[in-house]
Amino acid sequence: MPLRRDLTKVFSQNKQQFWLLMCYVIIGLSGVYYLSAYWATHRLMSAFEAQDIAAIRQKIPDTMLAHIIPKHHSEQNWRGAGHRYLQHVEPQLYAETDRDAWLAIQAQVLGNDKTHHYYTEYFDHYRLDLGRNHDQIRIEFERTNFMHWHVTRVCYPNPQPDWTVNRCPSSKR
């Protein structure tokens, strides 16, 4: 009982200091979240969900998406009926595909399945894995300064089918 009386006495005397300390703690935790990669991934996932192509293009340069979908289908993958038709149609189809919109749709579909966030290399690199197994896209972030993260790679950790060009360095194939 004496401990409880002492705590209530301290709390009543320092009530204003206690609430000020609590405000500092809340502001500090909010700042840590804002400076972390979680906030950067949250903004990117929000752009994917809203299909905000301008924001996606700002965050992910076109050079990173150049090989996310193939320019043509490999001839060895299809030998059956319609081979010549596909040989002429698929390059045109791939050329007209908006890679940013395609990535937004893929991220929405795979993000609903499973999302995995984790830091690598001492909190300077961050990975966002969308999906699982062979249906997975990895988006890698790198810290440029204390407050800013930018996307360094968009790739497939476990590409399926085999002819996918943009594999992650850690690909198991």
CSV table of N, CA, C and O in Angstrom, one decimal, residues 31-91:
chain,number,residue,atom,x,y,z
A,31,GLY,N,7.5,10.0,-35.6
A,31,GLY,CA,8.6,10.4,-36.5
A,31,GLY,C,9.4,9.2,-36.9
A,31,GLY,O,9.9,9.1,-38.1
A,32,VAL,N,9.6,8.2,-36.0
A,32,VAL,CA,10.3,7.0,-36.4
A,32,VAL,C,9.6,6.3,-37.5
A,32,VAL,O,10.2,5.8,-38.5
A,33,TYR,N,8.3,6.2,-37.4
A,33,TYR,CA,7.5,5.5,-38.5
A,33,TYR,C,7.6,6.3,-39.8
A,33,TYR,O,7.7,5.7,-40.8
A,34,TYR,N,7.5,7.6,-39.7
A,34,TYR,CA,7.6,8.4,-40.9
A,34,TYR,C,8.9,8.3,-41.6
A,34,TYR,O,9.0,8.3,-42.8
A,35,LEU,N,10.0,8.2,-40.8
A,35,LEU,CA,11.3,8.1,-41.4
A,35,LEU,C,11.7,6.7,-41.9
A,35,LEU,O,12.6,6.5,-42.6
A,36,SER,N,10.9,5.7,-41.5
A,36,SER,CA,11.2,4.3,-41.8
A,36,SER,C,10.7,4.0,-43.2
A,36,SER,O,10.0,4.7,-43.8
A,37,ALA,N,11.1,2.8,-43.6
A,37,ALA,CA,10.7,2.3,-45.0
A,37,ALA,C,9.2,1.9,-45.0
A,37,ALA,O,8.6,1.8,-46.0
A,38,TYR,N,8.6,1.7,-43.8
A,38,TYR,CA,7.2,1.3,-43.8
A,38,TYR,C,6.4,2.4,-44.4
A,38,TYR,O,5.4,2.1,-45.1
A,39,TRP,N,6.7,3.6,-44.1
A,39,TRP,CA,5.9,4.7,-44.7
A,39,TRP,C,6.1,4.8,-46.2
A,39,TRP,O,5.1,5.0,-46.9
A,40,ALA,N,7.3,4.6,-46.7
A,40,ALA,CA,7.6,4.6,-48.1
A,40,ALA,C,6.8,3.5,-48.8
A,40,ALA,O,6.2,3.7,-49.9
A,41,THR,N,6.8,2.3,-48.2
A,41,THR,CA,6.0,1.2,-48.8
A,41,THR,C,4.5,1.4,-48.8
A,41,THR,O,3.8,1.1,-49.7
A,42,HIS,N,4.1,2.0,-47.7
A,42,HIS,CA,2.7,2.3,-47.5
A,42,HIS,C,2.2,3.3,-48.6
A,42,HIS,O,1.2,3.1,-49.2
A,43,ARG,N,3.0,4.3,-48.9
A,43,ARG,CA,2.7,5.3,-50.0
A,43,ARG,C,2.7,4.6,-51.3
A,43,ARG,O,1.8,4.9,-52.2
A,44,LEU,N,3.6,3.7,-51.6
A,44,LEU,CA,3.7,3.0,-52.9
A,44,LEU,C,2.5,2.1,-53.0
A,44,LEU,O,1.9,2.0,-54.1
A,45,MET,N,2.1,1.4,-51.9
A,45,MET,CA,1.0,0.5,-52.0
A,45,MET,C,-0.3,1.2,-52.2
A,45,MET,O,-1.2,0.8,-52.9
A,46,SER,N,-0.4,2.4,-51.6
A,46,SER,CA,-1.6,3.3,-51.8
A,46,SER,C,-1.7,3.7,-53.2
A,46,SER,O,-2.8,3.8,-53.8
A,47,ALA,N,-0.5,4.0,-53.8
A,47,ALA,CA,-0.5,4.4,-55.3
A,47,ALA,C,-1.0,3.2,-56.1
A,47,ALA,O,-1.7,3.4,-57.1
A,48,PHE,N,-0.5,2.0,-55.8
A,48,PHE,CA,-1.0,0.8,-56.5
A,48,PHE,C,-2.5,0.6,-56.4
A,48,PHE,O,-3.1,0.3,-57.4
A,49,GLU,N,-3.0,0.7,-55.2
A,49,GLU,CA,-4.4,0.5,-54.9
A,49,GLU,C,-5.3,1.5,-55.6
A,49,GLU,O,-6.3,1.2,-56.1
A,50,ALA,N,-4.8,2.8,-55.7
A,50,ALA,CA,-5.6,3.8,-56.4
A,50,ALA,C,-5.3,3.9,-57.9
A,50,ALA,O,-5.9,4.6,-58.6
A,51,GLN,N,-4.4,3.0,-58.3
A,51,GLN,CA,-3.9,3.0,-59.7
A,51,GLN,C,-3.5,4.4,-60.1
A,51,GLN,O,-3.9,4.9,-61.2
A,52,ASP,N,-2.8,5.1,-59.3
A,52,ASP,CA,-2.3,6.4,-59.6
A,52,ASP,C,-1.0,6.3,-60.4
A,52,ASP,O,0.1,6.2,-59.8
A,53,ILE,N,-1.1,6.3,-61.7
A,53,ILE,CA,0.0,6.0,-62.6
A,53,ILE,C,1.0,7.1,-62.5
A,53,ILE,O,2.2,6.8,-62.5
A,54,ALA,N,0.6,8.3,-62.3
A,54,ALA,CA,1.6,9.4,-62.2
A,54,ALA,C,2.5,9.2,-60.9
A,54,ALA,O,3.7,9.4,-61.0
A,55,ALA,N,1.9,8.8,-59.8
A,55,ALA,CA,2.7,8.6,-58.6
A,55,ALA,C,3.6,7.4,-58.8
A,55,ALA,O,4.7,7.4,-58.3
A,56,ILE,N,3.1,6.3,-59.4
A,56,ILE,CA,3.9,5.1,-59.6
A,56,ILE,C,5.1,5.5,-60.5
A,56,ILE,O,6.2,5.0,-60.3
A,57,ARG,N,4.9,6.2,-61.6
A,57,ARG,CA,6.0,6.6,-62.5
A,57,ARG,C,7.0,7.5,-61.7
A,57,ARG,O,8.2,7.4,-62.0
A,58,GLN,N,6.5,8.3,-60.8
A,58,GLN,CA,7.4,9.1,-60.0
A,58,GLN,C,8.3,8.3,-59.1
A,58,GLN,O,9.5,8.5,-58.9
A,59,LYS,N,7.7,7.2,-58.5
A,59,LYS,CA,8.4,6.4,-57.5
A,59,LYS,C,9.3,5.3,-58.2
A,59,LYS,O,10.3,4.9,-57.7
A,60,ILE,N,8.8,4.8,-59.3
A,60,ILE,CA,9.5,3.7,-60.0
A,60,ILE,C,9.8,4.1,-61.4
A,60,ILE,O,8.9,4.2,-62.3
A,61,PRO,N,11.1,4.4,-61.8
A,61,PRO,CA,11.5,4.8,-63.1
A,61,PRO,C,11.2,3.7,-64.2
A,61,PRO,O,11.2,2.5,-63.8
A,62,ASP,N,11.0,4.2,-65.4
A,62,ASP,CA,10.6,3.2,-66.5
A,62,ASP,C,11.8,2.3,-66.7
A,62,ASP,O,11.5,1.1,-67.2
A,63,THR,N,13.0,2.6,-66.4
A,63,THR,CA,14.1,1.7,-66.7
A,63,THR,C,14.0,0.5,-65.9
A,63,THR,O,14.5,-0.6,-66.3
A,64,MET,N,13.4,0.6,-64.7
A,64,MET,CA,13.3,-0.6,-63.8
A,64,MET,C,12.2,-1.5,-64.3
A,64,MET,O,12.2,-2.7,-64.0
A,65,LEU,N,11.3,-1.0,-65.0
A,65,LEU,CA,10.1,-1.8,-65.5
A,65,LEU,C,10.3,-2.2,-67.0
A,65,LEU,O,9.4,-2.9,-67.5
A,66,ALA,N,11.5,-1.9,-67.6
A,66,ALA,CA,11.7,-2.2,-69.0
A,66,ALA,C,11.6,-3.7,-69.2
A,66,ALA,O,11.2,-4.2,-70.3
A,67,HIS,N,12.1,-4.5,-68.2
A,67,HIS,CA,12.1,-6.0,-68.4
A,67,HIS,C,11.1,-6.7,-67.5
A,67,HIS,O,11.3,-7.9,-67.4
A,68,ILE,N,10.2,-6.0,-67.0
A,68,ILE,CA,9.3,-6.7,-66.0
A,68,ILE,C,8.3,-7.6,-66.8
A,68,ILE,O,7.9,-8.6,-66.3
A,69,ILE,N,7.9,-7.2,-68.0
A,69,ILE,CA,7.2,-8.1,-68.9
A,69,ILE,C,8.0,-8.2,-70.2
A,69,ILE,O,8.6,-7.3,-70.6
A,70,PRO,N,8.0,-9.4,-70.8
A,70,PRO,CA,8.8,-9.6,-72.0
A,70,PRO,C,8.3,-8.8,-73.2
A,70,PRO,O,7.2,-8.4,-73.3
A,71,LYS,N,9.2,-8.5,-74.1
A,71,LYS,CA,8.9,-7.8,-75.4
A,71,LYS,C,8.3,-8.8,-76.4
A,71,LYS,O,7.6,-8.4,-77.3
A,72,HIS,N,8.6,-10.1,-76.3
A,72,HIS,CA,8.1,-11.1,-77.2
A,72,HIS,C,8.1,-12.4,-76.5
A,72,HIS,O,8.9,-12.6,-75.6
A,73,HIS,N,7.2,-13.3,-77.0
A,73,HIS,CA,7.2,-14.6,-76.4
A,73,HIS,C,8.2,-15.5,-77.1
A,73,HIS,O,8.3,-15.5,-78.3
A,74,SER,N,8.9,-16.3,-76.3
A,74,SER,CA,9.9,-17.1,-76.8
A,74,SER,C,9.3,-18.2,-77.7
A,74,SER,O,8.3,-18.8,-77.4
A,75,GLU,N,9.9,-18.4,-78.9
A,75,GLU,CA,9.4,-19.4,-79.8
A,75,GLU,C,9.4,-20.8,-79.3
A,75,GLU,O,8.5,-21.6,-79.7
A,76,GLN,N,10.3,-21.2,-78.5
A,76,GLN,CA,10.4,-22.6,-78.0
A,76,GLN,C,9.3,-22.9,-77.0
A,76,GLN,O,9.0,-24.0,-76.7
A,77,ASN,N,8.6,-21.9,-76.5
A,77,ASN,CA,7.5,-22.1,-75.5
A,77,ASN,C,6.2,-22.6,-76.2
A,77,ASN,O,5.3,-23.2,-75.5
A,78,TRP,N,6.0,-22.3,-77.5
A,78,TRP,CA,4.7,-22.6,-78.1
A,78,TRP,C,5.0,-23.1,-79.5
A,78,TRP,O,5.5,-22.4,-80.4
A,79,ARG,N,4.7,-24.4,-79.8
A,79,ARG,CA,4.9,-25.0,-81.1
A,79,ARG,C,3.5,-25.4,-81.7
A,79,ARG,O,3.5,-25.9,-82.8
A,80,GLY,N,2.4,-25.3,-81.0
A,80,GLY,CA,1.2,-25.8,-81.4
A,80,GLY,C,0.4,-24.9,-82.4
A,80,GLY,O,1.0,-24.0,-83.0
A,81,ALA,N,-0.9,-25.2,-82.5
A,81,ALA,CA,-1.7,-24.4,-83.4
A,81,ALA,C,-1.7,-23.0,-83.0
A,81,ALA,O,-1.7,-22.6,-81.8
A,82,GLY,N,-1.7,-22.1,-84.0
A,82,GLY,CA,-1.7,-20.7,-83.7
A,82,GLY,C,-0.3,-20.1,-83.5
A,82,GLY,O,-0.2,-18.9,-83.1
A,83,HIS,N,0.8,-20.9,-83.7
A,83,HIS,CA,2.1,-20.4,-83.5
A,83,HIS,C,2.5,-19.2,-84.3
A,83,HIS,O,3.0,-18.2,-83.8
A,84,ARG,N,2.1,-19.2,-85.6
A,84,ARG,CA,2.4,-18.0,-86.4
A,84,ARG,C,1.6,-16.8,-86.0
A,84,ARG,O,2.1,-15.7,-86.1
A,85,TYR,N,0.4,-17.0,-85.7
A,85,TYR,CA,-0.5,-15.9,-85.2
A,85,TYR,C,0.1,-15.2,-84.0
A,85,TYR,O,0.2,-14.0,-83.9
A,86,LEU,N,0.4,-16.1,-83.0
A,86,LEU,CA,1.0,-15.5,-81.8
A,86,LEU,C,2.3,-14.8,-82.0
A,86,LEU,O,2.7,-13.8,-81.4
A,87,GLN,N,3.1,-15.3,-83.0
A,87,GLN,CA,4.4,-14.7,-83.3
A,87,GLN,C,4.2,-13.3,-83.8
A,87,GLN,O,5.1,-12.5,-83.6
A,88,HIS,N,3.1,-13.0,-84.5
A,88,HIS,CA,2.8,-11.6,-85.0
A,88,HIS,C,2.1,-10.8,-84.0
A,88,HIS,O,2.3,-9.6,-83.9
A,89,VAL,N,1.2,-11.4,-83.2
A,89,VAL,CA,0.3,-10.6,-82.3
A,89,VAL,C,1.0,-10.2,-81.0
A,89,VAL,O,0.9,-9.1,-80.5
A,90,GLU,N,1.7,-11.2,-80.4
A,90,GLU,CA,2.3,-11.0,-79.1
A,90,GLU,C,3.3,-9.8,-79.0
A,90,GLU,O,3.2,-9.0,-78.1
A,91,PRO,N,4.2,-9.6,-80.0
A,91,PRO,CA,5.1,-8.5,-79.9
A,91,PRO,C,4.3,-7.1,-79.9
A,91,PRO,O,4.6,-6.2,-79.1
